[in-house]
mmCIF file of C-alpha atoms in Angstrom:
data_model
loop_
_atom_site.group_PDB
_atom_site.id
_atom_site.type_symbol
_atom_site.label_atom_id
_atom_site.label_comp_id
_atom_site.label_asym_id
_atom_site.label_seq_id
_atom_site.Cartn_x
_atom_site.Cartn_y
_atom_site.Cartn_z
ATOM 1 C CA UNK A 1 106.427 125.179 100.082
ATOM 2 C CA UNK A 2 103.780 122.751 102.067
ATOM 3 C CA UNK A 3 100.199 122.464 101.054
ATOM 4 C CA UNK A 4 98.581 123.333 104.321
ATOM 5 C CA UNK A 5 97.286 126.905 103.685
ATOM 6 C CA UNK A 6 95.904 125.421 100.257
ATOM 7 C CA UNK A 7 94.440 122.357 101.923
ATOM 8 C CA UNK A 8 92.591 124.782 104.965
ATOM 9 C CA UNK A 9 91.086 127.500 102.186
ATOM 10 C CA UNK A 10 89.564 124.723 100.277
ATOM 11 C CA UNK A 11 87.764 123.507 103.555
ATOM 12 C CA UNK A 12 86.933 126.985 104.410
ATOM 13 C CA UNK A 13 88.572 126.889 107.377
ATOM 14 C CA UNK A 14 89.937 129.707 109.498
ATOM 15 C CA UNK A 15 92.924 129.582 111.669
ATOM 16 C CA UNK A 16 90.491 129.500 114.363
ATOM 17 C CA UNK A 17 88.920 126.393 112.872
ATOM 18 C CA UNK A 18 91.842 124.788 112.715
ATOM 19 C CA UNK A 19 92.993 125.221 116.435
ATOM 20 C CA UNK A 20 89.353 123.931 117.482
ATOM 21 C CA UNK A 21 89.308 120.966 115.452
ATOM 22 C CA UNK A 22 93.277 119.895 115.602
ATOM 23 C CA UNK A 23 94.218 121.740 118.821
ATOM 24 C CA UNK A 24 97.172 123.176 116.926
ATOM 25 C CA UNK A 25 97.513 126.999 118.051
ATOM 26 C CA UNK A 26 96.734 129.014 115.417
ATOM 27 C CA UNK A 27 99.714 131.119 115.437
ATOM 28 C CA UNK A 28 101.675 127.462 115.022
ATOM 29 C CA UNK A 29 100.062 126.736 112.446
ATOM 30 C CA UNK A 30 100.060 130.360 110.631
ATOM 31 C CA UNK A 31 103.957 129.439 110.932
ATOM 32 C CA UNK A 32 103.911 126.126 109.338
ATOM 33 C CA UNK A 33 101.597 127.799 106.521
ATOM 34 C CA UNK A 34 104.278 130.650 105.922
ATOM 35 C CA UNK A 35 107.226 128.110 106.177
ATOM 36 C CA UNK A 36 108.765 130.230 109.049
ATOM 37 C CA UNK A 37 108.818 126.705 110.980
ATOM 38 C CA UNK A 38 108.005 123.157 109.971
ATOM 39 C CA UNK A 39 105.983 120.209 111.964
ATOM 40 C CA UNK A 40 107.436 117.632 113.741
ATOM 41 C CA UNK A 41 106.668 114.163 111.942
ATOM 42 C CA UNK A 42 103.879 113.242 114.144
ATOM 43 C CA UNK A 43 102.310 116.737 113.644
ATOM 44 C CA UNK A 44 102.965 116.165 109.902
ATOM 45 C CA UNK A 45 101.135 113.013 110.312
ATOM 46 C CA UNK A 46 98.205 114.195 112.644
ATOM 47 C CA UNK A 47 97.897 117.192 109.825
ATOM 48 C CA UNK A 48 97.907 114.466 107.058
ATOM 49 C CA UNK A 49 95.362 112.629 109.086
ATOM 50 C CA UNK A 50 93.183 115.600 109.609
ATOM 51 C CA UNK A 51 93.147 116.517 105.948
ATOM 52 C CA UNK A 52 93.195 112.889 104.500
ATOM 53 C CA UNK A 53 96.379 113.088 102.302
ATOM 54 C CA UNK A 54 99.567 111.653 102.674
ATOM 55 C CA UNK A 55 102.406 113.591 104.652
ATOM 56 C CA UNK A 56 104.179 113.516 101.144
ATOM 57 C CA UNK A 57 101.397 115.458 99.667
ATOM 58 C CA UNK A 58 101.425 118.159 102.662
ATOM 59 C CA UNK A 59 105.212 118.500 102.224
ATOM 60 C CA UNK A 60 104.420 119.479 98.228
ATOM 61 C CA UNK A 61 105.192 116.208 96.354
ATOM 62 C CA UNK A 62 103.043 114.062 94.639
ATOM 63 C CA UNK A 63 99.332 114.444 93.941
ATOM 64 C CA UNK A 64 96.057 114.021 96.550
ATOM 65 C CA UNK A 65 93.994 111.341 95.856
ATOM 66 C CA UNK A 66 91.229 113.869 95.230
ATOM 67 C CA UNK A 67 93.144 115.157 92.056
ATOM 68 C CA UNK A 68 93.498 111.661 90.527
ATOM 69 C CA UNK A 69 89.745 111.014 91.076
ATOM 70 C CA UNK A 70 89.108 114.446 89.829
ATOM 71 C CA UNK A 71 91.437 113.287 86.527
ATOM 72 C CA UNK A 72 89.258 110.031 86.356
ATOM 73 C CA UNK A 73 85.844 111.841 86.224
ATOM 74 C CA UNK A 74 87.499 114.580 83.627
ATOM 75 C CA UNK A 75 88.840 111.718 81.505
ATOM 76 C CA UNK A 76 85.422 109.969 81.623
ATOM 77 C CA UNK A 77 83.677 113.098 80.805
ATOM 78 C CA UNK A 78 85.547 114.550 77.897
ATOM 79 C CA UNK A 79 86.204 111.164 76.541
ATOM 80 C CA UNK A 80 89.701 111.823 76.849
ATOM 81 C CA UNK A 81 91.537 109.501 74.109
ATOM 82 C CA UNK A 82 94.938 107.856 74.769
ATOM 83 C CA UNK A 83 97.591 110.056 72.721
ATOM 84 C CA UNK A 84 99.808 106.909 72.054
ATOM 85 C CA UNK A 85 97.284 104.722 70.587
ATOM 86 C CA UNK A 86 98.145 101.827 72.379
ATOM 87 C CA UNK A 87 94.748 101.123 74.223
ATOM 88 C CA UNK A 88 92.413 100.001 71.639
ATOM 89 C CA UNK A 89 88.851 100.688 73.234
ATOM 90 C CA UNK A 90 88.658 104.150 71.658
ATOM 91 C CA UNK A 91 88.691 106.240 74.714
ATOM 92 C CA UNK A 92 88.735 106.498 78.352
ATOM 93 C CA UNK A 93 84.876 106.510 78.434
ATOM 94 C CA UNK A 94 84.720 103.112 76.676
ATOM 95 C CA UNK A 95 87.458 101.610 78.576
ATOM 96 C CA UNK A 96 85.761 102.500 82.108
ATOM 97 C CA UNK A 97 82.404 101.100 80.529
ATOM 98 C CA UNK A 98 84.323 97.831 79.579
ATOM 99 C CA UNK A 99 85.728 97.339 82.824
ATOM 100 C CA UNK A 100 82.244 97.972 84.650
ATOM 101 C CA UNK A 101 80.563 95.556 82.322
ATOM 102 C CA UNK A 102 83.143 93.167 83.251
ATOM 103 C CA UNK A 103 83.287 93.834 86.741
ATOM 104 C CA UNK A 104 79.539 93.565 86.809
ATOM 105 C CA UNK A 105 79.171 97.169 88.376
ATOM 106 C CA UNK A 106 75.850 98.942 87.201
ATOM 107 C CA UNK A 107 76.818 102.699 85.867
ATOM 108 C CA UNK A 108 74.939 105.175 87.475
ATOM 109 C CA UNK A 109 73.112 107.959 85.532
ATOM 110 C CA UNK A 110 75.263 110.571 87.214
ATOM 111 C CA UNK A 111 78.862 109.659 87.918
ATOM 112 C CA UNK A 112 80.683 111.812 90.269
ATOM 113 C CA UNK A 113 83.548 111.476 92.525
ATOM 114 C CA UNK A 114 81.455 108.874 95.161
ATOM 115 C CA UNK A 115 81.079 106.712 92.175
ATOM 116 C CA UNK A 116 85.016 106.949 91.636
ATOM 117 C CA UNK A 117 86.073 106.308 95.285
ATOM 118 C CA UNK A 118 83.351 103.309 95.726
ATOM 119 C CA UNK A 119 84.448 101.560 92.414
ATOM 120 C CA UNK A 120 87.823 102.561 91.735
ATOM 121 C CA UNK A 121 89.809 102.883 94.642
ATOM 122 C CA UNK A 122 91.737 99.884 93.639
ATOM 123 C CA UNK A 123 94.019 101.929 91.659
ATOM 124 C CA UNK A 124 96.009 102.854 94.591
ATOM 125 C CA UNK A 125 97.078 99.398 94.882
ATOM 126 C CA UNK A 126 98.703 99.685 92.010
ATOM 127 C CA UNK A 127 102.708 100.968 91.945
ATOM 128 C CA UNK A 128 102.236 103.287 89.581
ATOM 129 C CA UNK A 129 99.371 105.200 90.849
ATOM 130 C CA UNK A 130 101.002 104.622 94.450
ATOM 131 C CA UNK A 131 103.750 106.552 93.262
ATOM 132 C CA UNK A 132 101.769 109.519 92.220
ATOM 133 C CA UNK A 133 100.905 110.085 95.566
ATOM 134 C CA UNK A 134 104.637 110.691 96.490
ATOM 135 C CA UNK A 135 106.270 111.714 93.429
ATOM 136 C CA UNK A 136 108.594 114.409 93.390
ATOM 137 C CA UNK A 137 108.405 114.402 89.487
ATOM 138 C CA UNK A 138 105.610 116.616 87.681
ATOM 139 C CA UNK A 139 103.253 114.903 85.388
ATOM 140 C CA UNK A 140 100.740 116.863 83.024
ATOM 141 C CA UNK A 141 97.423 115.582 83.126
ATOM 142 C CA UNK A 142 97.347 113.585 80.131
ATOM 143 C CA UNK A 143 100.122 111.302 81.944
ATOM 144 C CA UNK A 144 98.144 111.108 84.818
ATOM 145 C CA UNK A 145 95.034 110.267 82.760
ATOM 146 C CA UNK A 146 97.628 107.544 80.839
ATOM 147 C CA UNK A 147 98.382 105.647 83.738
ATOM 148 C CA UNK A 148 94.936 105.669 85.012
ATOM 149 C CA UNK A 149 93.705 104.301 82.033
ATOM 150 C CA UNK A 150 96.630 101.372 81.612
ATOM 151 C CA UNK A 151 95.631 100.551 85.066
ATOM 152 C CA UNK A 152 91.990 100.205 84.636
ATOM 153 C CA UNK A 153 92.524 98.446 81.331
ATOM 154 C CA UNK A 154 95.134 95.772 83.489
ATOM 155 C CA UNK A 155 92.485 95.158 85.747
ATOM 156 C CA UNK A 156 90.202 93.349 83.189
ATOM 157 C CA UNK A 157 89.428 89.831 84.418
ATOM 158 C CA UNK A 158 91.717 87.950 81.961
ATOM 159 C CA UNK A 159 94.338 90.459 81.850
ATOM 160 C CA UNK A 160 94.657 90.430 85.549
ATOM 161 C CA UNK A 161 94.987 86.495 85.289
ATOM 162 C CA UNK A 162 97.410 86.749 82.981
ATOM 163 C CA UNK A 163 99.682 89.329 84.899
ATOM 164 C CA UNK A 164 99.138 87.117 88.136
ATOM 165 C CA UNK A 165 100.207 83.791 86.558
ATOM 166 C CA UNK A 166 103.269 85.664 85.134
ATOM 167 C CA UNK A 167 104.321 87.469 88.650
ATOM 168 C CA UNK A 168 103.833 83.983 90.260
ATOM 169 C CA UNK A 169 106.374 82.075 88.202
#
């Protein structure tokens, strides 16, 4: 099952809106949503571009970047703690705050989705986070938050220098 209906409804678009905005006939799009027919690859790509998601996500695989940004936001606000106890900063919020300090990023009074998109888009350069966008596996929210925290932790300047050193050997 693809996610076309879910994305259309989240944006509060009608089938007529989709036709006007994409040029795809409303009946054809409705058939895509219901699974009666499937778009060809160029149409999948055009729809992915339109909704700002990956083709794999549209086809039902992986997680959207928006979902991952939501996990960042939720973990920070709920002061989520690593259940494995391996990250010693004391909680997701402290890891993020420490990262912001070492990266010399000023923490705003209100942290929202724009903050995450502006300052943490580097996460999508990490292979583990990239994989979340296309995986056929299912992860629970704690698993995603753990991957995010590890990735942030590994981007501390000194840790990154160590990793880069060993990767270039």
